Amino acid sequence: MKPVTCIEDLRRAAACRVPRAFFDYVEGGSYAEETLRANRADFERIKLRQRVLIDVSARNTHTTILGEPAALPLALAPVGLAGMQRGDGEILACRAAQEMGIQYCLPTMSVCSIEDVAAAVAKPFWFQLHFMKDRGFTRSLVERAAAARCSALVVTVDLPVFGQRHRDIRNGMGMPPKLRVRTVMDIATKPAWALSILRGRRRTLGNLAGHVPGADTTAALSQWIAKQFNSPLGWNDIEWIAGLWPGKLIVKGILDVEDARSAVKSGASALVVSNHGGRQLDGAPSSISVLPAVAAAVGSSIEVLFDGGIRSGQDIVRAIALGARGCLVGRAYIYGLGAAGAAGVKRAIEILRNELDVTMALIGVTRIDQLNRGVLAAV
Ligand SMILES: Cc1cc2nc3c(=O)[nH]c(=O)nc-3n(C[C@H](O)[C@H](O)[C@H](O)COP(=O)(O)O)c2cc1C
């Protein structure tokens, strides 16, 4: 691999190694991708205060998220079908996160199952739950996550229906994917990717396969998934899940102050300010633009986590300064996974950690708890 200096280098490497349909699935946002672009553009508008002649020789990026130690205020976000970027992708990402001292969140729509990941890694990980119309199946997922000793349950609430992603329709990237001829030809030019997928434990949705009654073929699974969303959900359903789940509960997908207050009342331990990486409501504000108001509304009653558009350690500084306890990244580590498997994910985390560390020095702080609005420049 050429020298990898930043997340953009990993993105370019992934674009060369992963077939276009699967790369586009990661890159894309919903509809006109306005919110996807806003997630980045609004970050770039936030400027940092350069400070000098402050002793910053002893810096520490460590913190805690939900009481768990973290080597930096970061966790790997749930990303569906990561196992199609690289065979066993979820296991590789989880191992890399654990080696780097941060949390990994396995999604419901993963290729490796909860049990596959639990058997392959040393420490507990988080599990992301999609509410399904089939309550029995939803309950069984919660029970499987508890049996696998997952340390937190992340309930995604911003996906009652699927935001349309034009690129995925053109590429046949549904759930599960149906490959177009063009993609098959593309795969033929990416033998290393194909080999890694063939060597992986599975090539379908591991948490669903064999567990969904009457959906043992890909076509039947696809029909079953299509029926499982768009169900009548409310905050009382979060309470239902809290009653089933013995550990910490995180509500993911809050973008509105009123919803943030409801999340506090629901008894969740944390919320994630998120617009699903610009993949759901197009026209929604960027995550970073709503973070200050959400953080102010909930105060210290709940931990505020954040995702959407983070591509650098400088972005982590901005989000923590504006009220987040910790950040999640999706695409930033998935590029690493597509580029170089576990080593690529570790490199992504290392890049973010090093950028965070140097940025702390240049803004004159030595600890994460010193990151507040005072480190931001008025523009
Ligand atoms: C390819 C892809 C798949 C995703 N799948 C899920 C998912 O299954 N469940 C979920 O809660 N969020 C999912 N997300 C959203 C991420 O958890 C996270 O909110 C988002 O990626 C953050 O934005 P970023 O990619 O700019 O860091 C997905 C994001 C991407 C890019």
Coordinates of C-alpha atoms and ligand atoms in Angstrom, one line a residue:
M1 CA 0.0 0.0 0.0
K2 CA 1.2 3.6 -0.7
P3 CA 1.9 5.7 2.4
V4 CA -1.5 6.2 4.2
T5 CA -1.5 9.6 5.8
C6 CA -5.2 10.3 6.3
I7 CA -8.7 8.9 6.0
E8 CA -9.0 10.1 2.4
D9 CA -6.0 7.9 1.5
L10 CA -7.9 4.9 2.9
R11 CA -11.0 6.0 1.0
R12 CA -9.0 6.0 -2.3
A13 CA -7.5 2.6 -1.6
A14 CA -10.9 1.1 -0.8
A15 CA -12.3 2.5 -4.0
C16 CA -9.6 0.6 -5.9
R17 CA -10.1 -2.7 -4.0
V18 CA -13.8 -3.0 -3.4
P19 CA -16.2 -3.5 -6.3
R20 CA -18.0 -0.3 -7.2
A21 CA -21.5 -1.4 -6.1
F22 CA -20.2 -2.2 -2.6
F23 CA -18.1 0.9 -2.4
D24 CA -21.0 3.1 -3.5
Y25 CA -23.2 1.4 -0.9
V26 CA -20.8 2.9 1.7
E27 CA -20.3 6.3 0.1
G28 CA -23.9 7.1 -0.7
G29 CA -26.6 9.1 1.0
S30 CA -30.3 9.3 0.4
Y31 CA -32.0 11.1 -2.4
A32 CA -30.0 14.3 -3.5
E33 CA -27.4 13.7 -0.7
E34 CA -27.9 17.2 0.7
T35 CA -27.7 16.0 4.3
L36 CA -24.7 13.8 3.5
R37 CA -22.8 16.9 2.1
A38 CA -24.0 19.1 5.0
N39 CA -22.5 16.6 7.5
R40 CA -19.0 17.5 6.1
A41 CA -19.5 21.1 5.1
D42 CA -20.7 22.2 8.6
F43 CA -17.7 20.5 10.2
E44 CA -15.3 22.5 8.0
R45 CA -16.9 25.8 9.0
I46 CA -16.0 25.2 12.7
K47 CA -12.6 26.7 13.4
L48 CA -10.3 25.9 16.2
R49 CA -8.3 28.4 18.4
Q50 CA -4.6 28.1 17.9
R51 CA -2.9 28.6 21.3
V52 CA 0.8 28.9 22.0
L53 CA 3.3 28.6 24.9
I54 CA 1.1 26.4 27.0
D55 CA 2.8 23.2 28.4
V56 CA 1.2 20.4 26.4
S57 CA 4.0 18.0 26.7
A58 CA 2.0 15.4 28.7
R59 CA -1.2 14.7 26.7
N60 CA -3.8 12.0 27.2
T61 CA -6.6 11.1 24.8
H62 CA -8.2 8.5 27.2
T63 CA -11.7 8.9 28.4
T64 CA -14.7 6.8 29.4
I65 CA -17.9 6.2 27.5
L66 CA -20.8 4.8 29.5
G67 CA -18.3 4.0 32.2
E68 CA -16.2 1.9 29.9
P69 CA -12.6 3.0 29.3
A70 CA -11.8 4.3 25.8
A71 CA -8.3 5.1 24.5
L72 CA -9.9 8.1 22.7
P73 CA -13.5 9.4 22.6
L74 CA -14.4 7.2 19.7
A75 CA -16.3 4.0 18.9
L76 CA -17.0 2.2 15.6
A77 CA -20.6 2.8 14.4
P78 CA -22.9 -0.1 13.3
V79 CA -22.4 -0.5 9.6
G80 CA -24.6 -3.0 7.8
L81 CA -23.0 -5.5 5.4
A82 CA -19.4 -4.6 6.5
G83 CA -18.7 -8.3 5.8
M84 CA -19.1 -7.5 2.1
Q85 CA -16.3 -4.9 2.2
R86 CA -13.9 -7.7 3.3
G87 CA -14.7 -11.3 4.3
D88 CA -15.5 -11.6 8.0
G89 CA -15.4 -7.8 8.0
E90 CA -17.3 -7.4 11.3
I91 CA -14.9 -9.7 13.1
L92 CA -11.9 -7.9 11.7
A93 CA -13.3 -4.5 12.7
C94 CA -14.2 -5.6 16.2
R95 CA -10.8 -7.1 16.8
A96 CA -9.1 -3.9 15.5
A97 CA -11.3 -1.7 17.7
Q98 CA -10.5 -3.9 20.8
E99 CA -6.8 -3.9 20.0
M100 CA -6.9 -0.1 19.7
G101 CA -8.9 0.3 23.0
I102 CA -12.2 1.5 21.7
Q103 CA -15.7 0.0 21.3
Y104 CA -17.2 -1.7 18.3
C105 CA -20.9 -1.9 17.6
L106 CA -22.2 -4.8 15.6
P107 CA -25.4 -4.1 13.5
T108 CA -28.4 -6.3 13.2
M109 CA -27.8 -6.3 9.4
S110 CA -24.3 -7.8 9.6
V111 CA -22.8 -10.6 7.6
C112 CA -21.1 -12.3 10.7
S113 CA -23.7 -13.1 13.4
I114 CA -23.6 -12.0 17.0
E115 CA -22.4 -15.5 17.9
D116 CA -19.7 -15.5 15.2
V117 CA -18.3 -12.2 16.5
A118 CA -18.6 -13.2 20.2
A119 CA -16.7 -16.4 19.5
A120 CA -13.9 -14.6 17.7
V121 CA -13.1 -11.7 20.0
A122 CA -11.8 -11.3 23.5
K123 CA -14.0 -8.6 25.0
P124 CA -17.6 -7.5 25.0
F125 CA -18.9 -5.4 22.1
W126 CA -22.1 -3.4 21.6
F127 CA -25.0 -4.6 19.5
Q128 CA -27.3 -2.4 17.4
L129 CA -30.9 -3.4 17.2
H130 CA -33.4 -2.7 14.5
F131 CA -37.0 -3.0 15.7
M132 CA -38.8 -5.6 13.6
K133 CA -42.6 -6.0 13.2
D134 CA -42.0 -9.6 14.3
R135 CA -41.7 -8.9 18.1
G136 CA -40.7 -12.5 18.8
F137 CA -37.7 -12.1 16.5
T138 CA -36.8 -8.7 18.0
R139 CA -37.0 -10.2 21.5
S140 CA -34.8 -13.1 20.3
L141 CA -32.1 -10.7 19.0
V142 CA -32.0 -8.9 22.4
E143 CA -31.7 -12.3 24.1
R144 CA -28.9 -13.4 21.8
A145 CA -27.0 -10.1 22.4
A146 CA -27.4 -10.7 26.2
A147 CA -26.2 -14.3 25.9
A148 CA -23.2 -13.1 23.9
R149 CA -22.5 -10.7 26.8
C150 CA -22.8 -7.5 24.7
S151 CA -22.1 -4.5 26.9
A152 CA -24.6 -2.2 25.5
L153 CA -27.7 -2.3 23.2
V154 CA -27.9 0.5 20.6
V155 CA -31.5 0.9 19.4
T156 CA -31.7 2.6 16.0
V157 CA -34.7 4.9 15.8
D158 CA -34.2 6.8 12.6
L159 CA -35.1 4.0 10.2
P160 CA -38.9 3.4 10.4
V161 CA -38.7 3.2 6.6
F162 CA -35.7 3.1 4.3
G163 CA -34.5 6.4 2.8
Q164 CA -33.9 5.8 -0.9
R165 CA -30.3 5.7 -2.1
H166 CA -30.3 6.1 -5.9
R167 CA -26.9 4.6 -6.3
D168 CA -28.0 1.4 -4.5
I169 CA -31.0 1.0 -6.7
R170 CA -28.9 1.3 -9.9
N171 CA -26.4 -1.2 -8.4
G172 CA -28.9 -3.7 -7.2
M173 CA -27.8 -3.2 -3.6
G174 CA -30.9 -4.1 -1.6
M175 CA -31.0 -6.2 1.6
P176 CA -29.7 -8.7 0.8
P177 CA -27.9 -7.5 -2.4
K178 CA -28.8 -8.9 -5.8
L179 CA -25.8 -8.6 -8.1
R180 CA -26.1 -7.0 -11.6
V181 CA -24.1 -8.3 -14.5
R182 CA -22.0 -5.1 -14.4
T183 CA -21.1 -5.9 -10.7
V184 CA -20.2 -9.5 -11.5
M185 CA -17.8 -8.2 -14.2
D186 CA -16.3 -5.7 -11.8
I187 CA -15.8 -8.5 -9.2
A188 CA -13.8 -10.4 -11.9
T189 CA -11.3 -7.5 -11.8
K190 CA -11.0 -7.6 -8.0
P191 CA -9.8 -11.2 -7.2
A192 CA -8.3 -10.3 -3.8
W193 CA -11.7 -9.0 -2.7
A194 CA -13.5 -12.0 -4.1
L195 CA -11.1 -14.4 -2.4
S196 CA -11.6 -12.7 1.0
I197 CA -15.4 -12.9 0.6
L198 CA -15.2 -16.6 -0.4
R199 CA -13.0 -17.3 2.6
G200 CA -15.4 -15.5 5.0
R201 CA -17.7 -17.4 7.2
R202 CA -20.8 -16.2 5.5
R203 CA -22.1 -14.2 2.5
T204 CA -25.6 -13.4 3.8
L205 CA -27.2 -11.7 6.8
G206 CA -25.8 -13.8 9.6
N207 CA -28.2 -12.7 12.4
L208 CA -31.2 -13.5 10.2
A209 CA -30.1 -16.6 8.3
G210 CA -31.5 -19.7 9.8
H211 CA -33.3 -17.7 12.5
V212 CA -36.1 -16.3 10.5
P213 CA -39.0 -18.7 10.2
G214 CA -39.6 -19.6 6.5
A215 CA -36.9 -17.3 5.1
D216 CA -34.1 -19.7 4.4
T217 CA -33.4 -18.6 0.8
T218 CA -32.1 -15.2 -0.2
A219 CA -35.4 -14.3 -2.0
A220 CA -37.5 -15.2 1.0
L221 CA -35.2 -13.3 3.4
S222 CA -35.5 -10.2 1.2
Q223 CA -39.3 -10.4 1.3
W224 CA -39.3 -10.9 5.0
I225 CA -37.0 -7.9 5.6
A226 CA -39.2 -5.7 3.4
K227 CA -42.2 -6.5 5.7
Q228 CA -40.3 -5.9 9.0
F229 CA -39.9 -2.2 8.9
N230 CA -42.7 0.5 8.8
S231 CA -44.2 -0.9 12.0
P232 CA -46.2 1.3 14.5
L233 CA -43.5 2.2 17.0
G234 CA -43.4 4.7 19.9
W235 CA -41.3 5.6 22.9
N236 CA -43.2 2.9 24.9
D237 CA -41.4 0.4 22.6
I238 CA -38.0 1.7 23.9
E239 CA -39.3 1.0 27.4
W240 CA -40.4 -2.5 26.3
I241 CA -36.8 -3.1 25.1
A242 CA -35.4 -1.7 28.3
G243 CA -37.4 -4.2 30.2
L244 CA -35.9 -7.1 28.2
W245 CA -32.3 -5.8 28.2
P246 CA -30.3 -6.1 31.4
G247 CA -27.5 -3.7 30.4
K248 CA -27.0 -0.2 29.1
L249 CA -29.3 1.1 26.4
I250 CA -28.4 3.7 23.8
V251 CA -30.9 5.4 21.5
K252 CA -29.3 6.1 18.1
G253 CA -30.7 8.6 15.6
I254 CA -31.7 11.7 17.6
L255 CA -31.6 15.0 15.7
D256 CA -34.3 17.0 17.5
V257 CA -34.4 18.6 20.9
E258 CA -37.9 17.3 21.7
D259 CA -36.9 13.7 20.8
A260 CA -33.7 14.1 22.9
R261 CA -35.9 15.0 25.9
S262 CA -38.1 11.9 25.2
A263 CA -34.9 9.8 25.1
V264 CA -34.0 11.0 28.6
K265 CA -37.5 10.0 29.8
S266 CA -37.3 6.6 28.2
G267 CA -34.6 5.6 30.7
A268 CA -31.8 5.2 28.0
S269 CA -28.2 5.6 29.3
A270 CA -27.1 7.5 26.2
L271 CA -28.3 8.9 22.9
V272 CA -26.5 9.3 19.6
V273 CA -27.0 12.5 17.7
S274 CA -27.1 11.1 14.2
N275 CA -28.8 11.4 10.8
H276 CA -27.6 7.9 9.9
G277 CA -24.7 9.4 8.0
G278 CA -27.1 11.3 5.6
R279 CA -28.7 8.0 4.6
Q280 CA -32.3 8.6 5.8
L281 CA -34.0 12.0 5.9
D282 CA -32.5 14.1 3.1
G283 CA -32.9 17.8 3.9
A284 CA -32.3 17.1 7.6
P285 CA -29.7 19.3 9.3
S286 CA -26.2 18.1 9.7
S287 CA -25.5 16.2 12.9
I288 CA -22.9 18.7 14.1
S289 CA -25.3 21.7 13.6
V290 CA -27.8 20.2 16.1
L291 CA -25.4 18.8 18.6
P292 CA -25.1 22.0 20.8
A293 CA -28.9 22.3 21.2
V294 CA -29.3 18.6 22.0
A295 CA -26.5 18.6 24.5
A296 CA -27.9 21.8 26.2
A297 CA -31.4 20.3 26.3
V298 CA -30.4 17.0 28.1
G299 CA -27.6 18.4 30.3
S300 CA -25.9 15.7 32.3
S301 CA -29.0 13.4 32.6
I302 CA -27.8 11.2 29.7
E303 CA -24.5 10.7 27.8
V304 CA -24.6 12.4 24.4
L305 CA -22.7 10.5 21.7
F306 CA -22.4 11.9 18.2
D307 CA -21.9 10.7 14.6
G308 CA -22.0 12.0 11.0
G309 CA -19.2 13.3 8.9
I310 CA -16.2 12.6 11.2
R311 CA -13.1 12.2 9.0
S312 CA -10.3 13.5 11.2
G313 CA -9.1 14.0 14.8
Q314 CA -9.9 17.7 14.4
D315 CA -13.6 16.7 13.8
I316 CA -13.5 14.7 17.1
V317 CA -12.2 17.8 18.9
R318 CA -15.0 19.9 17.4
A319 CA -17.7 17.4 18.4
I320 CA -16.4 17.0 21.9
A321 CA -16.1 20.8 22.3
L322 CA -19.7 21.2 21.2
G323 CA -21.0 18.8 23.9
A324 CA -20.5 15.1 22.8
R325 CA -19.1 12.7 25.3
G326 CA -17.8 10.4 22.5
C327 CA -18.0 10.1 18.7
L328 CA -18.8 7.2 16.4
V329 CA -17.4 6.8 12.9
G330 CA -18.9 4.8 10.1
R331 CA -17.3 5.4 6.7
A332 CA -13.9 6.4 8.2
Y333 CA -13.2 2.9 9.4
I334 CA -15.1 1.1 6.6
Y335 CA -12.7 2.6 4.1
G336 CA -9.9 1.1 6.2
L337 CA -11.6 -2.3 6.2
G338 CA -12.1 -2.2 2.4
A339 CA -8.5 -1.0 1.9
A340 CA -6.6 -3.5 4.1
G341 CA -8.9 -5.5 6.4
A342 CA -8.1 -5.4 10.1
A343 CA -4.8 -3.5 9.5
G344 CA -6.8 -0.9 7.6
V345 CA -9.3 -0.4 10.4
K346 CA -6.5 -0.1 12.9
R347 CA -4.8 2.4 10.7
A348 CA -8.0 4.4 10.5
I349 CA -8.3 4.5 14.3
E350 CA -4.6 5.3 14.6
I351 CA -4.9 8.2 12.2
L352 CA -7.8 9.7 14.1
R353 CA -6.0 9.2 17.4
N354 CA -2.8 10.8 16.2
E355 CA -4.7 13.8 14.6
L356 CA -6.6 14.2 17.9
D357 CA -3.4 14.1 19.9
V358 CA -1.6 16.7 17.8
T359 CA -4.7 18.9 17.6
M360 CA -4.9 18.9 21.4
A361 CA -1.3 20.1 21.6
L362 CA -1.9 22.9 19.0
I363 CA -5.0 24.2 20.8
G364 CA -3.3 24.0 24.2
V365 CA -5.1 21.2 26.0
T366 CA -3.8 18.0 27.5
R367 CA -6.9 16.1 28.5
I368 CA -10.2 15.3 26.8
D369 CA -12.2 16.9 29.6
Q370 CA -10.6 20.3 28.7
L371 CA -12.4 20.2 25.3
N372 CA -15.2 22.7 25.5
R373 CA -16.4 25.7 23.5
G374 CA -13.4 27.7 24.7
V375 CA -11.2 25.8 22.2
L376 CA -13.3 27.0 19.3
A377 CA -12.6 30.2 17.4
A378 CA -15.4 32.7 17.0
V379 CA -16.0 33.1 13.2
Ligands
LIG1 C1 -22.7 1.6 4.7 C2 -23.4 2.1 5.9 C3 -24.3 1.2 6.6 C4 -24.9 1.5 7.8 N1 -25.7 0.6 8.4 C5 -26.2 1.0 9.6 C6 -27.0 0.0 10.3 O1 -27.1 -1.2 9.9 N2 -27.5 0.4 11.5 C7 -27.4 1.7 12.0 O2 -27.9 2.0 13.1 N3 -26.6 2.6 11.3 C8 -26.1 2.3 10.1 N4 -25.3 3.2 9.5 C9 -25.1 4.5 10.0 C10 -23.9 4.6 10.9 O3 -24.1 3.8 12.1 C11 -23.5 6.0 11.3 O4 -24.6 6.6 11.9 C12 -23.0 6.8 10.1 O5 -22.2 6.0 9.3 C13 -22.2 8.0 10.7 O6 -21.7 8.8 9.6 P1 -20.3 8.7 8.9 O7 -20.3 7.5 8.0 O8 -20.1 10.0 8.2 O9 -19.3 8.5 10.1 C14 -24.7 2.8 8.3 C15 -23.8 3.7 7.6 C16 -23.2 3.3 6.5 C17 -22.2 4.3 5.8

